[in-house]
């Protein structure tokens, strides 16, 4: 649905996007992750036709962003980082104006406006001036303007920035509910958001692609070790050597009042571990697999330690 | 066309939901009214004084003695007012970041510019139309010729449209409205005094400067002369202003 090939954007000498390529399938939500000034916003602006690219290709739907920009704009909804709002307009008036410039047929405008107001929950403020509504509602108006023409593709630049925790949860729910027919790209700093909302991620740093893929794929490809965390009733640090002698175990360490046992990928030594615990009567309280969190993955990717 | 209309409607609404349009139109009308009153007063005293001399009395002409100077005065007021009307057209979009919405919508830059431009011209038209109501007095107590007056108003409208195209251009250059207004004002003044420079110029330069001066062309129209050269001058001036605006906006996106 969305494809970017060898995209490069230079502002003068500054390289904002450097030979970036990725692909997002229809009906998926993908997160665009990266530190500040990584090139996330530039990439989104190019996809929406706001900026040109220095080199490379990009397509949305079946259309080339540079060859047929107006067709791309018709099927794309865009929420920029700074939500574009006219403070002197009413919520309803503004969304109606957007429905006009997004070229919704006059007979369908009213319906489209009412529908989107309902979806994003703007009913309580529909007649108020935009300058007088809260930050959370403004963000919703931003989402409403991006969605009013029922686009197949949504591009959301930090959709939850500046909201309070309750609002963040609501907006995330809203975005998740849009999945299915729509393909969504969202950029964010909040890593938890990615695990909760997205099917896959594109991680970029200094304009370069560091990794891309579904979350499971990435975690398993960046994880070179597997392991478990166990908590024992009748043993402390002194039990570490017991486990390090198991063949295949790479590392045993004491962590958070428990024992972390890691082994080479592909092996599974859980049986042996259980056997030892049972034989020595150590009393197993807890045992859970060690998995790499998104934070760990992100830091690993960004630090450049591992490149795909 | 629908897209131009959508932008135009929004702009007109913005003018009239903020105090700008009301303030500019009111100040404009007060000033025009003041000049009109003084010119009529002066015309009256002249008429009274010359009433005893039939030859000179015949020479008195309200079109020449009231309307022609009134149009000149009005043109100067326009020069002061237009930058105020044009300054926010693009700079505000840039400042409050709504340009991202406009340029990612399926409407062309040309349509956006035309929509905004037409909206601003509507305000100028309303201003001039309201000031035209003053003529009720001259028509009910005198017998001025209508065609030269309409011609003068057409001249003012073209002049206002030319001013506005410069204004919209400077507004596209900066996100600061004050800077846009000052640059517009400076540029308009420069075009105004171009024909002063032509007095000291010689040969071809004299003609060139005279042709470029925005007021030289206006002069004919206040006299009731409608010359296609003047109309073409204004139309090409407007085209140039809008074309430059278009180039500025496009170049920013391709930089």
mmCIF file with all atom_site columns, N, CA and C in Angstrom, chain B residues 99-160:
data_model
loop_
_atom_site.group_PDB
_atom_site.id
_atom_site.type_symbol
_atom_site.label_atom_id
_atom_site.label_alt_id
_atom_site.label_comp_id
_atom_site.label_asym_id
_atom_site.label_entity_id
_atom_site.label_seq_id
_atom_site.pdbx_PDB_ins_code
_atom_site.Cartn_x
_atom_site.Cartn_y
_atom_site.Cartn_z
_atom_site.occupancy
_atom_site.B_iso_or_equiv
_atom_site.pdbx_formal_charge
_atom_site.auth_seq_id
_atom_site.auth_comp_id
_atom_site.auth_asym_id
_atom_site.auth_atom_id
_atom_site.pdbx_PDB_model_num
ATOM 1   N N  . UNK B 1 99  ? -0.735  25.773 6.621   1.00 0.00 ? 99  UNK B N  1
ATOM 2   C CA . UNK B 1 99  ? -0.347  25.571 5.220   1.00 0.00 ? 99  UNK B CA 1
ATOM 3   C C  . UNK B 1 99  ? -0.143  24.091 4.928   1.00 0.00 ? 99  UNK B C  1
ATOM 4   N N  . UNK B 1 100 ? 0.268   23.346 5.969   1.00 0.00 ? 100 UNK B N  1
ATOM 5   C CA . UNK B 1 100 ? 0.472   21.915 5.753   1.00 0.00 ? 100 UNK B CA 1
ATOM 6   C C  . UNK B 1 100 ? -0.846  21.238 5.361   1.00 0.00 ? 100 UNK B C  1
ATOM 7   N N  . UNK B 1 101 ? -1.937  21.721 5.942   1.00 0.00 ? 101 UNK B N  1
ATOM 8   C CA . UNK B 1 101 ? -3.248  21.188 5.574   1.00 0.00 ? 101 UNK B CA 1
ATOM 9   C C  . UNK B 1 101 ? -3.584  21.549 4.125   1.00 0.00 ? 101 UNK B C  1
ATOM 10  N N  . UNK B 1 102 ? -3.374  22.817 3.780   1.00 0.00 ? 102 UNK B N  1
ATOM 11  C CA . UNK B 1 102 ? -3.729  23.265 2.432   1.00 0.00 ? 102 UNK B CA 1
ATOM 12  C C  . UNK B 1 102 ? -2.924  22.529 1.362   1.00 0.00 ? 102 UNK B C  1
ATOM 13  N N  . UNK B 1 103 ? -1.598  22.445 1.590   1.00 0.00 ? 103 UNK B N  1
ATOM 14  C CA . UNK B 1 103 ? -0.760  21.874 0.544   1.00 0.00 ? 103 UNK B CA 1
ATOM 15  C C  . UNK B 1 103 ? -0.809  20.355 0.486   1.00 0.00 ? 103 UNK B C  1
ATOM 16  N N  . UNK B 1 104 ? -1.411  19.705 1.508   1.00 0.00 ? 104 UNK B N  1
ATOM 17  C CA . UNK B 1 104 ? -1.546  18.253 1.404   1.00 0.00 ? 104 UNK B CA 1
ATOM 18  C C  . UNK B 1 104 ? -2.978  17.883 1.029   1.00 0.00 ? 104 UNK B C  1
ATOM 19  N N  . UNK B 1 105 ? -3.787  18.877 0.701   1.00 0.00 ? 105 UNK B N  1
ATOM 20  C CA . UNK B 1 105 ? -5.138  18.606 0.217   1.00 0.00 ? 105 UNK B CA 1
ATOM 21  C C  . UNK B 1 105 ? -5.109  18.547 -1.303  1.00 0.00 ? 105 UNK B C  1
ATOM 22  N N  . UNK B 1 106 ? -6.067  17.846 -1.883  1.00 0.00 ? 106 UNK B N  1
ATOM 23  C CA . UNK B 1 106 ? -6.037  17.727 -3.347  1.00 0.00 ? 106 UNK B CA 1
ATOM 24  C C  . UNK B 1 106 ? -6.480  18.996 -4.075  1.00 0.00 ? 106 UNK B C  1
ATOM 25  N N  . UNK B 1 107 ? -5.901  20.122 -3.705  1.00 0.00 ? 107 UNK B N  1
ATOM 26  C CA . UNK B 1 107 ? -6.153  21.355 -4.462  1.00 0.00 ? 107 UNK B CA 1
ATOM 27  C C  . UNK B 1 107 ? -4.802  21.928 -4.860  1.00 0.00 ? 107 UNK B C  1
ATOM 28  N N  . UNK B 1 108 ? -4.798  22.620 -5.999  1.00 0.00 ? 108 UNK B N  1
ATOM 29  C CA . UNK B 1 108 ? -3.503  23.099 -6.487  1.00 0.00 ? 108 UNK B CA 1
ATOM 30  C C  . UNK B 1 108 ? -3.140  24.431 -5.839  1.00 0.00 ? 108 UNK B C  1
ATOM 31  N N  . UNK B 1 109 ? -1.863  24.748 -5.885  1.00 0.00 ? 109 UNK B N  1
ATOM 32  C CA . UNK B 1 109 ? -1.382  26.012 -5.332  1.00 0.00 ? 109 UNK B CA 1
ATOM 33  C C  . UNK B 1 109 ? -2.067  27.181 -6.042  1.00 0.00 ? 109 UNK B C  1
ATOM 34  N N  . UNK B 1 110 ? -2.243  27.048 -7.350  1.00 0.00 ? 110 UNK B N  1
ATOM 35  C CA . UNK B 1 110 ? -2.916  28.111 -8.108  1.00 0.00 ? 110 UNK B CA 1
ATOM 36  C C  . UNK B 1 110 ? -4.318  28.354 -7.561  1.00 0.00 ? 110 UNK B C  1
ATOM 37  N N  . UNK B 1 111 ? -5.021  27.264 -7.276  1.00 0.00 ? 111 UNK B N  1
ATOM 38  C CA . UNK B 1 111 ? -6.381  27.428 -6.748  1.00 0.00 ? 111 UNK B CA 1
ATOM 39  C C  . UNK B 1 111 ? -6.367  28.112 -5.385  1.00 0.00 ? 111 UNK B C  1
ATOM 40  N N  . UNK B 1 112 ? -5.389  27.756 -4.555  1.00 0.00 ? 112 UNK B N  1
ATOM 41  C CA . UNK B 1 112 ? -5.300  28.391 -3.235  1.00 0.00 ? 112 UNK B CA 1
ATOM 42  C C  . UNK B 1 112 ? -5.051  29.886 -3.399  1.00 0.00 ? 112 UNK B C  1
ATOM 43  N N  . UNK B 1 113 ? -4.090  30.228 -4.263  1.00 0.00 ? 113 UNK B N  1
ATOM 44  C CA . UNK B 1 113 ? -3.753  31.640 -4.454  1.00 0.00 ? 113 UNK B CA 1
ATOM 45  C C  . UNK B 1 113 ? -4.965  32.397 -4.994  1.00 0.00 ? 113 UNK B C  1
ATOM 46  N N  . UNK B 1 114 ? -5.622  31.842 -6.009  1.00 0.00 ? 114 UNK B N  1
ATOM 47  C CA . UNK B 1 114 ? -6.763  32.553 -6.594  1.00 0.00 ? 114 UNK B CA 1
ATOM 48  C C  . UNK B 1 114 ? -7.889  32.708 -5.584  1.00 0.00 ? 114 UNK B C  1
ATOM 49  N N  . UNK B 1 115 ? -8.144  31.670 -4.801  1.00 0.00 ? 115 UNK B N  1
ATOM 50  C CA . UNK B 1 115 ? -9.195  31.758 -3.794  1.00 0.00 ? 115 UNK B CA 1
ATOM 51  C C  . UNK B 1 115 ? -8.934  32.889 -2.822  1.00 0.00 ? 115 UNK B C  1
ATOM 52  N N  . UNK B 1 116 ? -7.715  32.964 -2.340  1.00 0.00 ? 116 UNK B N  1
ATOM 53  C CA . UNK B 1 116 ? -7.353  34.006 -1.387  1.00 0.00 ? 116 UNK B CA 1
ATOM 54  C C  . UNK B 1 116 ? -7.406  35.381 -2.047  1.00 0.00 ? 116 UNK B C  1
ATOM 55  N N  . UNK B 1 117 ? -6.898  35.445 -3.262  1.00 0.00 ? 117 UNK B N  1
ATOM 56  C CA . UNK B 1 117 ? -6.837  36.727 -3.964  1.00 0.00 ? 117 UNK B CA 1
ATOM 57  C C  . UNK B 1 117 ? -8.242  37.270 -4.222  1.00 0.00 ? 117 UNK B C  1
ATOM 58  N N  . UNK B 1 118 ? -9.118  36.390 -4.703  1.00 0.00 ? 118 UNK B N  1
ATOM 59  C CA . UNK B 1 118 ? -10.482 36.836 -5.007  1.00 0.00 ? 118 UNK B CA 1
ATOM 60  C C  . UNK B 1 118 ? -11.180 37.309 -3.721  1.00 0.00 ? 118 UNK B C  1
ATOM 61  N N  . UNK B 1 119 ? -10.949 36.586 -2.629  1.00 0.00 ? 119 UNK B N  1
ATOM 62  C CA . UNK B 1 119 ? -11.562 36.993 -1.359  1.00 0.00 ? 119 UNK B CA 1
ATOM 63  C C  . UNK B 1 119 ? -11.105 38.387 -0.954  1.00 0.00 ? 119 UNK B C  1
ATOM 64  N N  . UNK B 1 120 ? -9.800  38.639 -1.105  1.00 0.00 ? 120 UNK B N  1
ATOM 65  C CA . UNK B 1 120 ? -9.300  39.960 -0.704  1.00 0.00 ? 120 UNK B CA 1
ATOM 66  C C  . UNK B 1 120 ? -9.847  41.042 -1.637  1.00 0.00 ? 120 UNK B C  1
ATOM 67  N N  . UNK B 1 121 ? -10.035 40.689 -2.912  1.00 0.00 ? 121 UNK B N  1
ATOM 68  C CA . UNK B 1 121 ? -10.609 41.683 -3.830  1.00 0.00 ? 121 UNK B CA 1
ATOM 69  C C  . UNK B 1 121 ? -12.059 41.990 -3.490  1.00 0.00 ? 121 UNK B C  1
ATOM 70  N N  . UNK B 1 122 ? -12.763 40.981 -2.980  1.00 0.00 ? 122 UNK B N  1
ATOM 71  C CA . UNK B 1 122 ? -14.149 41.219 -2.570  1.00 0.00 ? 122 UNK B CA 1
ATOM 72  C C  . UNK B 1 122 ? -14.204 42.283 -1.478  1.00 0.00 ? 122 UNK B C  1
ATOM 73  N N  . UNK B 1 123 ? -13.249 42.219 -0.556  1.00 0.00 ? 123 UNK B N  1
ATOM 74  C CA . UNK B 1 123 ? -13.223 43.225 0.505   1.00 0.00 ? 123 UNK B CA 1
ATOM 75  C C  . UNK B 1 123 ? -12.971 44.609 -0.108  1.00 0.00 ? 123 UNK B C  1
ATOM 76  N N  . UNK B 1 124 ? -12.034 44.688 -1.047  1.00 0.00 ? 124 UNK B N  1
ATOM 77  C CA . UNK B 1 124 ? -11.758 45.966 -1.711  1.00 0.00 ? 124 UNK B CA 1
ATOM 78  C C  . UNK B 1 124 ? -13.005 46.455 -2.452  1.00 0.00 ? 124 UNK B C  1
ATOM 79  N N  . UNK B 1 125 ? -13.672 45.507 -3.097  1.00 0.00 ? 125 UNK B N  1
ATOM 80  C CA . UNK B 1 125 ? -14.878 45.874 -3.831  1.00 0.00 ? 125 UNK B CA 1
ATOM 81  C C  . UNK B 1 125 ? -15.936 46.441 -2.876  1.00 0.00 ? 125 UNK B C  1
ATOM 82  N N  . UNK B 1 126 ? -16.104 45.782 -1.735  1.00 0.00 ? 126 UNK B N  1
ATOM 83  C CA . UNK B 1 126 ? -17.091 46.266 -0.754  1.00 0.00 ? 126 UNK B CA 1
ATOM 84  C C  . UNK B 1 126 ? -16.729 47.681 -0.291  1.00 0.00 ? 126 UNK B C  1
ATOM 85  N N  . UNK B 1 127 ? -15.428 47.886 -0.024  1.00 0.00 ? 127 UNK B N  1
ATOM 86  C CA . UNK B 1 127 ? -14.948 49.206 0.389   1.00 0.00 ? 127 UNK B CA 1
ATOM 87  C C  . UNK B 1 127 ? -15.318 50.265 -0.635  1.00 0.00 ? 127 UNK B C  1
ATOM 88  N N  . UNK B 1 128 ? -14.996 49.982 -1.889  1.00 0.00 ? 128 UNK B N  1
ATOM 89  C CA . UNK B 1 128 ? -15.236 50.976 -2.945  1.00 0.00 ? 128 UNK B CA 1
ATOM 90  C C  . UNK B 1 128 ? -16.728 51.171 -3.172  1.00 0.00 ? 128 UNK B C  1
ATOM 91  N N  . UNK B 1 129 ? -17.477 50.082 -3.109  1.00 0.00 ? 129 UNK B N  1
ATOM 92  C CA . UNK B 1 129 ? -18.908 50.173 -3.319  1.00 0.00 ? 129 UNK B CA 1
ATOM 93  C C  . UNK B 1 129 ? -19.547 51.076 -2.266  1.00 0.00 ? 129 UNK B C  1
ATOM 94  N N  . UNK B 1 130 ? -19.143 50.853 -1.002  1.00 0.00 ? 130 UNK B N  1
ATOM 95  C CA . UNK B 1 130 ? -19.720 51.665 0.072   1.00 0.00 ? 130 UNK B CA 1
ATOM 96  C C  . UNK B 1 130 ? -19.342 53.136 -0.093  1.00 0.00 ? 130 UNK B C  1
ATOM 97  N N  . UNK B 1 131 ? -18.099 53.382 -0.523  1.00 0.00 ? 131 UNK B N  1
ATOM 98  C CA . UNK B 1 131 ? -17.697 54.786 -0.707  1.00 0.00 ? 131 UNK B CA 1
ATOM 99  C C  . UNK B 1 131 ? -18.458 55.410 -1.868  1.00 0.00 ? 131 UNK B C  1
ATOM 100 N N  . UNK B 1 132 ? -18.885 54.579 -2.823  1.00 0.00 ? 132 UNK B N  1
ATOM 101 C CA . UNK B 1 132 ? -19.631 55.084 -3.967  1.00 0.00 ? 132 UNK B CA 1
ATOM 102 C C  . UNK B 1 132 ? -21.001 55.622 -3.588  1.00 0.00 ? 132 UNK B C  1
ATOM 103 N N  . UNK B 1 133 ? -21.496 55.172 -2.417  1.00 0.00 ? 133 UNK B N  1
ATOM 104 C CA . UNK B 1 133 ? -22.816 55.629 -1.974  1.00 0.00 ? 133 UNK B CA 1
ATOM 105 C C  . UNK B 1 133 ? -22.830 57.152 -1.770  1.00 0.00 ? 133 UNK B C  1
ATOM 106 N N  . UNK B 1 134 ? -21.646 57.718 -1.485  1.00 0.00 ? 134 UNK B N  1
ATOM 107 C CA . UNK B 1 134 ? -21.542 59.185 -1.319  1.00 0.00 ? 134 UNK B CA 1
ATOM 108 C C  . UNK B 1 134 ? -22.082 59.927 -2.535  1.00 0.00 ? 134 UNK B C  1
ATOM 109 N N  . UNK B 1 135 ? -21.994 59.297 -3.698  1.00 0.00 ? 135 UNK B N  1
ATOM 110 C CA . UNK B 1 135 ? -22.399 59.965 -4.931  1.00 0.00 ? 135 UNK B CA 1
ATOM 111 C C  . UNK B 1 135 ? -23.897 60.251 -4.977  1.00 0.00 ? 135 UNK B C  1
ATOM 112 N N  . UNK B 1 136 ? -24.654 59.629 -4.075  1.00 0.00 ? 136 UNK B N  1
ATOM 113 C CA . UNK B 1 136 ? -26.084 59.950 -3.990  1.00 0.00 ? 136 UNK B CA 1
ATOM 114 C C  . UNK B 1 136 ? -26.261 61.460 -3.847  1.00 0.00 ? 136 UNK B C  1
ATOM 115 N N  . UNK B 1 137 ? -25.378 62.075 -3.035  1.00 0.00 ? 137 UNK B N  1
ATOM 116 C CA . UNK B 1 137 ? -25.502 63.526 -2.806  1.00 0.00 ? 137 UNK B CA 1
ATOM 117 C C  . UNK B 1 137 ? -25.249 64.316 -4.081  1.00 0.00 ? 137 UNK B C  1
ATOM 118 N N  . UNK B 1 138 ? -24.170 63.937 -4.800  1.00 0.00 ? 138 UNK B N  1
ATOM 119 C CA . UNK B 1 138 ? -23.850 64.713 -6.000  1.00 0.00 ? 138 UNK B CA 1
ATOM 120 C C  . UNK B 1 138 ? -24.914 64.539 -7.063  1.00 0.00 ? 138 UNK B C  1
ATOM 121 N N  . UNK B 1 139 ? -25.476 63.304 -7.145  1.00 0.00 ? 139 UNK B N  1
ATOM 122 C CA . UNK B 1 139 ? -26.490 63.086 -8.189  1.00 0.00 ? 139 UNK B CA 1
ATOM 123 C C  . UNK B 1 139 ? -27.817 63.736 -7.833  1.00 0.00 ? 139 UNK B C  1
ATOM 124 N N  . UNK B 1 140 ? -28.126 63.822 -6.526  1.00 0.00 ? 140 UNK B N  1
ATOM 125 C CA . UNK B 1 140 ? -29.418 64.421 -6.193  1.00 0.00 ? 140 UNK B CA 1
ATOM 126 C C  . UNK B 1 140 ? -29.364 65.944 -6.199  1.00 0.00 ? 140 UNK B C  1
ATOM 127 N N  . UNK B 1 141 ? -28.162 66.528 -6.005  1.00 0.00 ? 141 UNK B N  1
ATOM 128 C CA . UNK B 1 141 ? -28.098 68.009 -6.005  1.00 0.00 ? 141 UNK B CA 1
ATOM 129 C C  . UNK B 1 141 ? -27.374 68.565 -7.218  1.00 0.00 ? 141 UNK B C  1
ATOM 130 N N  . UNK B 1 142 ? -26.832 67.708 -8.071  1.00 0.00 ? 142 UNK B N  1
ATOM 131 C CA . UNK B 1 142 ? -26.108 68.210 -9.230  1.00 0.00 ? 142 UNK B CA 1
ATOM 132 C C  . UNK B 1 142 ? -26.316 67.284 -10.402 1.00 0.00 ? 142 UNK B C  1
ATOM 133 N N  . UNK B 1 143 ? -25.532 67.508 -11.463 1.00 0.00 ? 143 UNK B N  1
ATOM 134 C CA . UNK B 1 143 ? -25.679 66.609 -12.592 1.00 0.00 ? 143 UNK B CA 1
ATOM 135 C C  . UNK B 1 143 ? -24.322 66.163 -13.138 1.00 0.00 ? 143 UNK B C  1
ATOM 136 N N  . UNK B 1 144 ? -23.607 65.361 -12.318 1.00 0.00 ? 144 UNK B N  1
ATOM 137 C CA . UNK B 1 144 ? -22.323 64.867 -12.813 1.00 0.00 ? 144 UNK B CA 1
ATOM 138 C C  . UNK B 1 144 ? -22.529 63.789 -13.891 1.00 0.00 ? 144 UNK B C  1
ATOM 139 N N  . UNK B 1 145 ? -21.484 63.579 -14.695 1.00 0.00 ? 145 UNK B N  1
ATOM 140 C CA . UNK B 1 145 ? -21.582 62.533 -15.714 1.00 0.00 ? 145 UNK B CA 1
ATOM 141 C C  . UNK B 1 145 ? -21.266 61.193 -15.076 1.00 0.00 ? 145 UNK B C  1
ATOM 142 N N  . UNK B 1 146 ? -22.061 60.187 -15.391 1.00 0.00 ? 146 UNK B N  1
ATOM 143 C CA . UNK B 1 146 ? -21.922 58.897 -14.730 1.00 0.00 ? 146 UNK B CA 1
ATOM 144 C C  . UNK B 1 146 ? -20.718 58.090 -15.237 1.00 0.00 ? 146 UNK B C  1
ATOM 145 N N  . UNK B 1 147 ? -20.554 58.084 -16.574 1.00 0.00 ? 147 UNK B N  1
ATOM 146 C CA . UNK B 1 147 ? -19.534 57.189 -17.143 1.00 0.00 ? 147 UNK B CA 1
ATOM 147 C C  . UNK B 1 147 ? -18.124 57.474 -16.618 1.00 0.00 ? 147 UNK B C  1
ATOM 148 N N  . UNK B 1 148 ? -17.698 58.749 -16.582 1.00 0.00 ? 148 UNK B N  1
ATOM 149 C CA . UNK B 1 148 ? -16.341 58.975 -16.040 1.00 0.00 ? 148 UNK B CA 1
ATOM 150 C C  . UNK B 1 148 ? -16.214 58.541 -14.580 1.00 0.00 ? 148 UNK B C  1
ATOM 151 N N  . UNK B 1 149 ? -17.327 58.636 -13.826 1.00 0.00 ? 149 UNK B N  1
ATOM 152 C CA . UNK B 1 149 ? -17.259 58.216 -12.422 1.00 0.00 ? 149 UNK B CA 1
ATOM 153 C C  . UNK B 1 149 ? -17.072 56.711 -12.338 1.00 0.00 ? 149 UNK B C  1
ATOM 154 N N  . UNK B 1 150 ? -17.865 55.989 -13.144 1.00 0.00 ? 150 UNK B N  1
ATOM 155 C CA . UNK B 1 150 ? -17.718 54.528 -13.151 1.00 0.00 ? 150 UNK B CA 1
ATOM 156 C C  . UNK B 1 150 ? -16.316 54.139 -13.599 1.00 0.00 ? 150 UNK B C  1
ATOM 157 N N  . UNK B 1 151 ? -15.835 54.893 -14.580 1.00 0.00 ? 151 UNK B N  1
ATOM 158 C CA . UNK B 1 151 ? -14.485 54.659 -15.081 1.00 0.00 ? 151 UNK B CA 1
ATOM 159 C C  . UNK B 1 151 ? -13.443 54.838 -13.968 1.00 0.00 ? 151 UNK B C  1
ATOM 160 N N  . UNK B 1 152 ? -13.663 55.869 -13.176 1.00 0.00 ? 152 UNK B N  1
ATOM 161 C CA . UNK B 1 152 ? -12.754 56.126 -12.061 1.00 0.00 ? 152 UNK B CA 1
ATOM 162 C C  . UNK B 1 152 ? -12.783 54.999 -11.047 1.00 0.00 ? 152 UNK B C  1
ATOM 163 N N  . UNK B 1 153 ? -14.001 54.532 -10.757 1.00 0.00 ? 153 UNK B N  1
ATOM 164 C CA . UNK B 1 153 ? -14.096 53.421 -9.810  1.00 0.00 ? 153 UNK B CA 1
ATOM 165 C C  . UNK B 1 153 ? -13.466 52.147 -10.358 1.00 0.00 ? 153 UNK B C  1
ATOM 166 N N  . UNK B 1 154 ? -13.637 51.933 -11.670 1.00 0.00 ? 154 UNK B N  1
ATOM 167 C CA . UNK B 1 154 ? -12.986 50.787 -12.292 1.00 0.00 ? 154 UNK B CA 1
ATOM 168 C C  . UNK B 1 154 ? -11.470 50.914 -12.120 1.00 0.00 ? 154 UNK B C  1
ATOM 169 N N  . UNK B 1 155 ? -10.989 52.162 -12.316 1.00 0.00 ? 155 UNK B N  1
ATOM 170 C CA . UNK B 1 155 ? -9.559  52.417 -12.127 1.00 0.00 ? 155 UNK B CA 1
ATOM 171 C C  . UNK B 1 155 ? -9.123  52.094 -10.711 1.00 0.00 ? 155 UNK B C  1
ATOM 172 N N  . UNK B 1 156 ? -9.934  52.520 -9.738  1.00 0.00 ? 156 UNK B N  1
ATOM 173 C CA . UNK B 1 156 ? -9.588  52.243 -8.338  1.00 0.00 ? 156 UNK B CA 1
ATOM 174 C C  . UNK B 1 156 ? -9.568  50.742 -8.056  1.00 0.00 ? 156 UNK B C  1
ATOM 175 N N  . UNK B 1 157 ? -10.534 50.043 -8.651  1.00 0.00 ? 157 UNK B N  1
ATOM 176 C CA . UNK B 1 157 ? -10.602 48.597 -8.428  1.00 0.00 ? 157 UNK B CA 1
ATOM 177 C C  . UNK B 1 157 ? -9.369  47.917 -9.027  1.00 0.00 ? 157 UNK B C  1
ATOM 178 N N  . UNK B 1 158 ? -8.996  48.347 -10.251 1.00 0.00 ? 158 UNK B N  1
ATOM 179 C CA . UNK B 1 158 ? -7.805  47.760 -10.875 1.00 0.00 ? 158 UNK B CA 1
ATOM 180 C C  . UNK B 1 158 ? -6.557  48.091 -10.062 1.00 0.00 ? 158 UNK B C  1
ATOM 181 N N  . UNK B 1 159 ? -6.512  49.322 -9.602  1.00 0.00 ? 159 UNK B N  1
ATOM 182 C CA . UNK B 1 159 ? -5.365  49.746 -8.790  1.00 0.00 ? 159 UNK B CA 1
ATOM 183 C C  . UNK B 1 159 ? -5.291  48.909 -7.509  1.00 0.00 ? 159 UNK B C  1
ATOM 184 N N  . UNK B 1 160 ? -6.453  48.755 -6.852  1.00 0.00 ? 160 UNK B N  1
ATOM 185 C CA . UNK B 1 160 ? -6.512  47.953 -5.630  1.00 0.00 ? 160 UNK B CA 1
ATOM 186 C C  . UNK B 1 160 ? -6.091  46.517 -5.918  1.00 0.00 ? 160 UNK B C  1
#
